[in-house]
Each structure stands twice: as structure tokens, then as C-alpha cells.
Short mmCIF file of C-alpha atoms in Angstrom, two decimals:
data_model
loop_
_atom_site.label_atom_id
_atom_site.label_comp_id
_atom_site.label_asym_id
_atom_site.label_seq_id
_atom_site.Cartn_x
_atom_site.Cartn_y
_atom_site.Cartn_z
CA MET A 15 -40.84 -59.87 16.41
CA SER A 16 -40.84 -59.57 20.18
CA PRO A 17 -42.29 -62.61 22.03
CA ILE A 18 -44.52 -60.22 23.97
CA VAL A 19 -46.14 -58.93 20.81
CA ALA A 20 -46.14 -62.32 19.08
CA GLN A 21 -47.76 -64.10 22.02
CA HIS A 22 -50.31 -61.63 23.38
CA HIS A 23 -53.11 -63.20 21.28
CA GLU A 24 -52.39 -66.67 22.63
CA ALA A 25 -55.15 -67.85 24.98
CA PHE A 26 -54.41 -69.24 28.42
CA ASP A 27 -56.28 -72.44 27.54
CA GLY A 28 -54.29 -72.95 24.32
CA SER A 29 -57.05 -71.89 21.90
CA GLY A 30 -55.33 -68.69 20.79
CA TYR A 31 -52.96 -67.88 17.96
CA PRO A 32 -50.50 -67.92 16.29
CA ASN A 33 -48.96 -71.00 17.94
CA GLY A 34 -51.63 -72.40 20.25
CA LEU A 35 -49.47 -71.89 23.34
CA SER A 36 -51.11 -72.33 26.73
CA GLY A 37 -50.51 -71.43 30.36
CA THR A 38 -46.91 -70.69 31.21
CA GLU A 39 -45.78 -71.52 27.66
CA ILE A 40 -46.91 -67.94 27.03
CA SER A 41 -44.40 -65.43 28.38
CA LEU A 42 -45.49 -63.64 31.56
CA GLU A 43 -45.09 -60.31 29.78
CA ALA A 44 -47.47 -61.40 27.01
CA ARG A 45 -50.00 -62.64 29.58
CA ILE A 46 -49.82 -59.27 31.33
CA LEU A 47 -50.22 -57.44 28.02
CA ALA A 48 -53.26 -59.57 27.14
CA VAL A 49 -54.99 -58.63 30.41
CA ALA A 50 -54.06 -54.94 30.07
CA ASP A 51 -55.21 -54.87 26.44
CA THR A 52 -58.51 -56.53 27.31
CA TYR A 53 -59.09 -54.17 30.25
CA ASP A 54 -58.34 -51.15 28.06
CA ALA A 55 -60.68 -52.40 25.34
CA ILE A 56 -63.50 -52.92 27.85
CA ARG A 57 -63.10 -49.54 29.56
CA SER A 58 -62.29 -47.25 26.62
CA ASP A 59 -64.78 -45.34 24.53
CA ARG A 60 -64.65 -46.30 20.88
CA PRO A 61 -66.24 -44.58 17.87
CA TYR A 62 -68.77 -47.41 17.69
CA CYS A 63 -69.55 -47.85 21.43
CA ASN A 64 -68.98 -46.38 24.86
CA GLY A 65 -66.59 -48.00 27.29
CA CYS A 66 -68.00 -50.15 30.06
CA SER A 67 -68.13 -49.17 33.69
CA LEU A 68 -65.63 -50.58 36.12
CA ALA A 69 -68.29 -52.96 37.44
CA GLU A 70 -68.88 -54.25 33.92
CA ALA A 71 -65.16 -54.97 33.64
CA GLU A 72 -65.99 -58.07 35.68
CA ILE A 73 -65.83 -59.85 32.32
CA LEU A 74 -62.10 -60.15 33.02
CA ARG A 75 -62.88 -62.73 35.70
CA GLU A 76 -65.15 -64.56 33.29
CA GLN A 77 -62.25 -64.88 30.84
CA ALA A 78 -59.74 -65.95 33.51
CA GLY A 79 -58.50 -69.46 32.90
CA TRP A 80 -59.88 -69.46 29.37
CA GLN A 81 -58.58 -66.42 27.49
CA LEU A 82 -56.59 -64.77 30.28
CA ASP A 83 -54.18 -65.85 33.00
CA PRO A 84 -56.23 -65.99 36.23
CA ASP A 85 -53.27 -64.88 38.36
CA VAL A 86 -52.69 -61.81 36.20
CA VAL A 87 -56.41 -60.96 36.25
CA GLU A 88 -56.47 -61.17 40.04
CA ALA A 89 -53.29 -59.07 40.26
CA LEU A 90 -54.97 -56.33 38.19
CA ILE A 91 -58.12 -56.48 40.29
CA ALA A 92 -56.03 -56.30 43.49
CA HIS A 93 -54.16 -53.29 42.06
CA LEU A 94 -57.45 -51.58 41.23
CA ALA A 95 -58.77 -52.29 44.73
CA ARG A 96 -55.64 -50.83 46.34
CA ASN A 97 -56.28 -47.68 44.34
CA GLY A 98 -59.96 -47.47 45.22
CA GLU A 99 -61.10 -48.66 41.81
CA SER A 100 -62.30 -52.18 42.59
CA PRO A 101 -64.99 -53.58 40.29
CA ASP A 102 -66.38 -55.54 43.27
#
């Protein structure tokens, strides 16, 4: 299995699975995928609930340093801002 797939459920603080990796022990690609996956889950409509607004996607910052890599979260937010989609 690809390390990206295997590691994208690891948490930045080490509380994730399957191996309890933390910080930079998790590959950068897996940390990016975790942020992208979380953002997509927050924003997308699901059969059981509507997606959240961009402003409500602020939860990404709340998870930075715990579940998600804070640098990757800020990179996504900066990208959104450059494209006129800032949650701020």
C-alpha cells in the first residue's frame, strides 16, 4: 500500500492510526491528502447533510496542530485567498 494512503489517517499529534505517527514522521503527501480530504468532507454535500460554507470551513484551523499539519492548513487557506475564496 502506498505510504500516502496508509498514512493519511495519522494525526499530526500522533493520536491517529494505523501506526500513531506524528508530525514529520507522516509523509508530506499524506499530510496534504489529510487536509484536502477534510476540506472536501466539510464543503461537499452528502446524502445525510449539506456541505458547510467556506466560512464554516474554519474548522480546519481548529484541527491544525492536532489532527492536521498547521503548515499545510495555512497553505490551503493562502491558496484559497489568492483565488478569492478565503474563509476569513
